[in-house]
Each structure stands twice: as C-alpha cells, then as structure tokens.
PDB file of C-alpha atoms in Angstrom:
ATOM      1  CA  MET A 298       0.000   0.000   0.000  1.00  0.00           C
ATOM      2  CA  ALA A 299       1.311   3.421  -0.904  1.00  0.00           C
ATOM      3  CA  THR A 300       1.876   5.976   1.801  1.00  0.00           C
ATOM      4  CA  SER A 301      -0.056   9.190   1.558  1.00  0.00           C
ATOM      5  CA  ARG A 302       1.527  12.585   1.657  1.00  0.00           C
ATOM      6  CA  VAL A 303      -0.039  15.799   2.882  1.00  0.00           C
ATOM      7  CA  ILE A 304      -0.692  18.498   0.296  1.00  0.00           C
ATOM      8  CA  HIS A 305      -0.377  22.028   1.668  1.00  0.00           C
ATOM      9  CA  THR A 306      -2.358  24.923   0.319  1.00  0.00           C
ATOM     10  CA  ASP A 307      -2.209  28.597   1.178  1.00  0.00           C
ATOM     11  CA  VAL A 308      -5.744  29.766   1.768  1.00  0.00           C
ATOM     12  CA  THR A 309      -6.271  33.338   2.888  1.00  0.00           C
ATOM     13  CA  SER A 310      -9.393  35.081   4.032  1.00  0.00           C
ATOM     14  CA  ALA A 311     -10.532  38.625   3.540  1.00  0.00           C
ATOM     15  CA  SER A 312     -12.236  38.601   6.940  1.00  0.00           C
ATOM     16  CA  GLU A 313     -10.546  39.591  10.168  1.00  0.00           C
ATOM     17  CA  THR A 314      -9.247  36.824  12.375  1.00  0.00           C
ATOM     18  CA  PRO A 315     -11.043  36.862  15.735  1.00  0.00           C
ATOM     19  CA  SER A 316      -8.879  37.083  18.827  1.00  0.00           C
ATOM     20  CA  SER A 317      -8.696  34.179  21.244  1.00  0.00           C
ATOM     21  CA  SER A 318     -10.637  36.296  23.774  1.00  0.00           C
ATOM     22  CA  ASP A 319     -13.678  36.606  21.479  1.00  0.00           C
ATOM     23  CA  PRO A 320     -16.666  34.593  22.721  1.00  0.00           C
ATOM     24  CA  PRO A 321     -17.821  31.569  20.701  1.00  0.00           C
ATOM     25  CA  HIS A 322     -20.367  32.212  17.981  1.00  0.00           C
ATOM     26  CA  PRO A 323     -23.750  32.577  19.732  1.00  0.00           C
ATOM     27  CA  SER A 324     -25.491  30.064  17.481  1.00  0.00           C
ATOM     28  CA  ILE A 325     -23.023  27.427  18.644  1.00  0.00           C
ATOM     29  CA  ALA A 326     -22.754  28.477  22.292  1.00  0.00           C
ATOM     30  CA  ASP A 327     -26.514  28.572  22.786  1.00  0.00           C
ATOM     31  CA  ASP A 328     -27.670  25.744  20.520  1.00  0.00           C
ATOM     32  CA  ARG A 329     -26.637  22.196  21.393  1.00  0.00           C
ATOM     33  CA  ALA A 330     -27.945  20.757  18.106  1.00  0.00           C
ATOM     34  CA  ARG A 331     -25.865  23.283  16.155  1.00  0.00           C
ATOM     35  CA  ALA A 332     -22.799  22.438  18.259  1.00  0.00           C
ATOM     36  CA  GLU A 333     -23.324  18.730  17.547  1.00  0.00           C
ATOM     37  CA  HIS A 334     -23.622  19.473  13.817  1.00  0.00           C
ATOM     38  CA  VAL A 335     -20.343  21.414  13.902  1.00  0.00           C
ATOM     39  CA  ALA A 336     -18.713  18.517  15.775  1.00  0.00           C
ATOM     40  CA  GLU A 337     -19.825  16.099  13.024  1.00  0.00           C
ATOM     41  CA  ILE A 338     -18.270  18.346  10.377  1.00  0.00           C
ATOM     42  CA  LEU A 339     -15.016  18.527  12.323  1.00  0.00           C
ATOM     43  CA  LYS A 340     -15.026  14.726  12.708  1.00  0.00           C
ATOM     44  CA  ALA A 341     -15.392  14.426   8.930  1.00  0.00           C
ATOM     45  CA  LEU A 342     -12.282  16.569   8.541  1.00  0.00           C
ATOM     46  CA  ALA A 343     -10.327  14.784  11.276  1.00  0.00           C
ATOM     47  CA  HIS A 344      -8.088  12.735   8.999  1.00  0.00           C
ATOM     48  CA  PRO A 345      -4.892  13.878   7.241  1.00  0.00           C
ATOM     49  CA  LEU A 346      -5.928  12.332   3.924  1.00  0.00           C
ATOM     50  CA  ARG A 347      -9.325  14.056   4.006  1.00  0.00           C
ATOM     51  CA  ILE A 348      -7.642  17.397   4.765  1.00  0.00           C
ATOM     52  CA  SER A 349      -5.315  16.824   1.802  1.00  0.00           C
ATOM     53  CA  ILE A 350      -8.265  15.936  -0.438  1.00  0.00           C
ATOM     54  CA  VAL A 351     -10.006  19.170   0.536  1.00  0.00           C
ATOM     55  CA  ALA A 352      -6.807  21.142  -0.125  1.00  0.00           C
ATOM     56  CA  LEU A 353      -6.566  19.672  -3.630  1.00  0.00           C
ATOM     57  CA  LEU A 354     -10.254  20.212  -4.361  1.00  0.00           C
ATOM     58  CA  ALA A 355      -9.896  23.818  -3.197  1.00  0.00           C
ATOM     59  CA  GLN A 356      -7.518  24.271  -6.141  1.00  0.00           C
ATOM     60  CA  ALA A 357      -9.792  22.627  -8.734  1.00  0.00           C
ATOM     61  CA  PRO A 358     -12.390  19.847  -9.118  1.00  0.00           C
ATOM     62  CA  ARG A 359     -10.783  16.436  -9.711  1.00  0.00           C
ATOM     63  CA  HIS A 360     -11.595  12.828 -10.529  1.00  0.00           C
ATOM     64  CA  VAL A 361     -10.878  10.225  -7.857  1.00  0.00           C
ATOM     65  CA  ASN A 362      -7.971   8.747  -9.835  1.00  0.00           C
ATOM     66  CA  ALA A 363      -6.346  12.202 -10.115  1.00  0.00           C
ATOM     67  CA  LEU A 364      -6.738  12.683  -6.369  1.00  0.00           C
ATOM     68  CA  ALA A 365      -5.254   9.255  -5.658  1.00  0.00           C
ATOM     69  CA  GLU A 366      -2.297   9.955  -7.931  1.00  0.00           C
ATOM     70  CA  ALA A 367      -1.636  13.410  -6.466  1.00  0.00           C
ATOM     71  CA  LEU A 368      -1.798  11.989  -2.938  1.00  0.00           C
ATOM     72  CA  ASP A 369       0.162   8.831  -3.758  1.00  0.00           C
ATOM     73  CA  ALA A 370      -2.674   6.866  -2.170  1.00  0.00           C
ATOM     74  CA  ASN A 371      -4.751   3.838  -3.108  1.00  0.00           C
ATOM     75  CA  GLN A 372      -7.815   4.837  -5.152  1.00  0.00           C
ATOM     76  CA  ALA A 373     -10.152   2.719  -2.993  1.00  0.00           C
ATOM     77  CA  ILE A 374      -8.933   4.485   0.151  1.00  0.00           C
ATOM     78  CA  VAL A 375      -9.403   7.898  -1.471  1.00  0.00           C
ATOM     79  CA  SER A 376     -12.941   6.861  -2.470  1.00  0.00           C
ATOM     80  CA  GLN A 377     -13.690   5.871   1.141  1.00  0.00           C
ATOM     81  CA  GLN A 378     -12.451   9.230   2.390  1.00  0.00           C
ATOM     82  CA  LEU A 379     -14.497  11.086  -0.242  1.00  0.00           C
ATOM     83  CA  ARG A 380     -17.583   9.204   0.944  1.00  0.00           C
ATOM     84  CA  VAL A 381     -17.063  10.590   4.465  1.00  0.00           C
ATOM     85  CA  LEU A 382     -16.782  14.127   3.087  1.00  0.00           C
ATOM     86  CA  ARG A 383     -19.858  13.628   0.876  1.00  0.00           C
ATOM     87  CA  THR A 384     -21.913  12.343   3.813  1.00  0.00           C
ATOM     88  CA  GLN A 385     -21.413  15.699   5.540  1.00  0.00           C
ATOM     89  CA  ARG A 386     -22.072  17.522   2.235  1.00  0.00           C
ATOM     90  CA  LEU A 387     -18.602  19.065   2.279  1.00  0.00           C
ATOM     91  CA  VAL A 388     -17.819  17.770  -1.202  1.00  0.00           C
ATOM     92  CA  ALA A 389     -20.094  16.800  -4.081  1.00  0.00           C
ATOM     93  CA  VAL A 390     -19.652  14.720  -7.197  1.00  0.00           C
ATOM     94  CA  ASP A 391     -20.829  15.515 -10.706  1.00  0.00           C
ATOM     95  CA  ARG A 392     -21.151  12.351 -12.791  1.00  0.00           C
ATOM     96  CA  THR A 393     -20.501  12.460 -16.528  1.00  0.00           C
ATOM     97  CA  GLY A 394     -20.061   9.319 -18.583  1.00  0.00           C
ATOM     98  CA  GLY A 395     -19.707   7.141 -15.500  1.00  0.00           C
ATOM     99  CA  ARG A 396     -16.841   9.209 -14.066  1.00  0.00           C
ATOM    100  CA  GLY A 397     -17.228  11.362 -10.995  1.00  0.00           C
ATOM    101  CA  LEU A 398     -15.744  14.835 -10.822  1.00  0.00           C
ATOM    102  CA  TYR A 399     -15.410  15.849  -7.171  1.00  0.00           C
ATOM    103  CA  ARG A 400     -15.658  19.449  -6.027  1.00  0.00           C
ATOM    104  CA  ILE A 401     -16.020  21.455  -2.812  1.00  0.00           C
ATOM    105  CA  ASP A 402     -19.730  21.735  -1.986  1.00  0.00           C
ATOM    106  CA  GLU A 403     -19.374  24.020   1.038  1.00  0.00           C
ATOM    107  CA  PRO A 404     -17.478  27.191   0.054  1.00  0.00           C
ATOM    108  CA  ARG A 405     -16.633  28.076   3.681  1.00  0.00           C
ATOM    109  CA  LEU A 406     -14.772  24.782   3.959  1.00  0.00           C
ATOM    110  CA  ILE A 407     -11.800  26.300   2.127  1.00  0.00           C
ATOM    111  CA  GLU A 408     -11.575  29.094   4.692  1.00  0.00           C
ATOM    112  CA  LEU A 409     -11.973  26.625   7.578  1.00  0.00           C
ATOM    113  CA  VAL A 410      -9.141  24.403   6.359  1.00  0.00           C
ATOM    114  CA  GLY A 411      -6.955  27.469   5.778  1.00  0.00           C
ATOM    115  CA  CYS A 412      -7.684  28.630   9.312  1.00  0.00           C
ATOM    116  CA  MET A 413      -6.802  25.218  10.750  1.00  0.00           C
ATOM    117  CA  ALA A 414      -3.595  25.093   8.700  1.00  0.00           C
ATOM    118  CA  GLY A 415      -2.555  28.394  10.271  1.00  0.00           C
ATOM    119  CA  CYS A 416      -3.078  27.164  13.840  1.00  0.00           C
ATOM    120  CA  ARG A 417      -0.059  26.715  16.059  1.00  0.00           C
ATOM    121  CA  LEU A 418       1.273  23.178  16.154  1.00  0.00           C
TER     122      LEU A 418
END
C-alpha cells in the first residue's frame, strides 16, 4: 500500500481573524444541536488524507484517480475518504459518462481548512 503525503495549500481570508478572547459564535454556544452538527463536520475533517483531499479540491475539481495519484494513495482508500466528506455535504460529485468529478460543496470549507492550517502546532 502506498503511503499518503499531505498536500499544503495557502488559503487566505478577507475577513478579520477573531482574537482568542472573542466569545464563541452565539449560534453554537446557545444551541446544542448546532454544536453537535459542527462537531460532526469537524469529525469528517479529522483525517490527514481528508484534509489533503479538501486542499486539492480547493484548487480545482478532480476525478478520484487524479486525487489518488496526487496523494500517492490507493484509489479505494481515497474513495472511502471522499464518501465521508460527501456524507457531511462538504464535497459533491458531478457524474458524466460514468466518471465522478469531485468538487467542494461548502465554500466556507476552504476558509476553515486554511484557518486550521494556520493554527499553532
């Protein structure tokens, strides 16, 4: 089995970065169902290969075989990871002639991944 490598992308945002002293977003702090939904999204992103897939799809839509090749990963494993992202509606697939072209389905996902990439390690 091939090892996967992490693809880095530089994603910047036009919005200001909140300070660490800013309170959590009210819709999350006051709404348990919303907080659980956010937790499910973060779980879907909680894998290095899925983060790398999102980084590549942020650059351009791609077929699963192109993703697998770029990530030096098994195509079946990439397909499994795409399924997780699709379940949370973070990515979508457009089928043409039996081939699926994957793309980001949640535009704010690009900003979220960029924000996480900028976090201190």
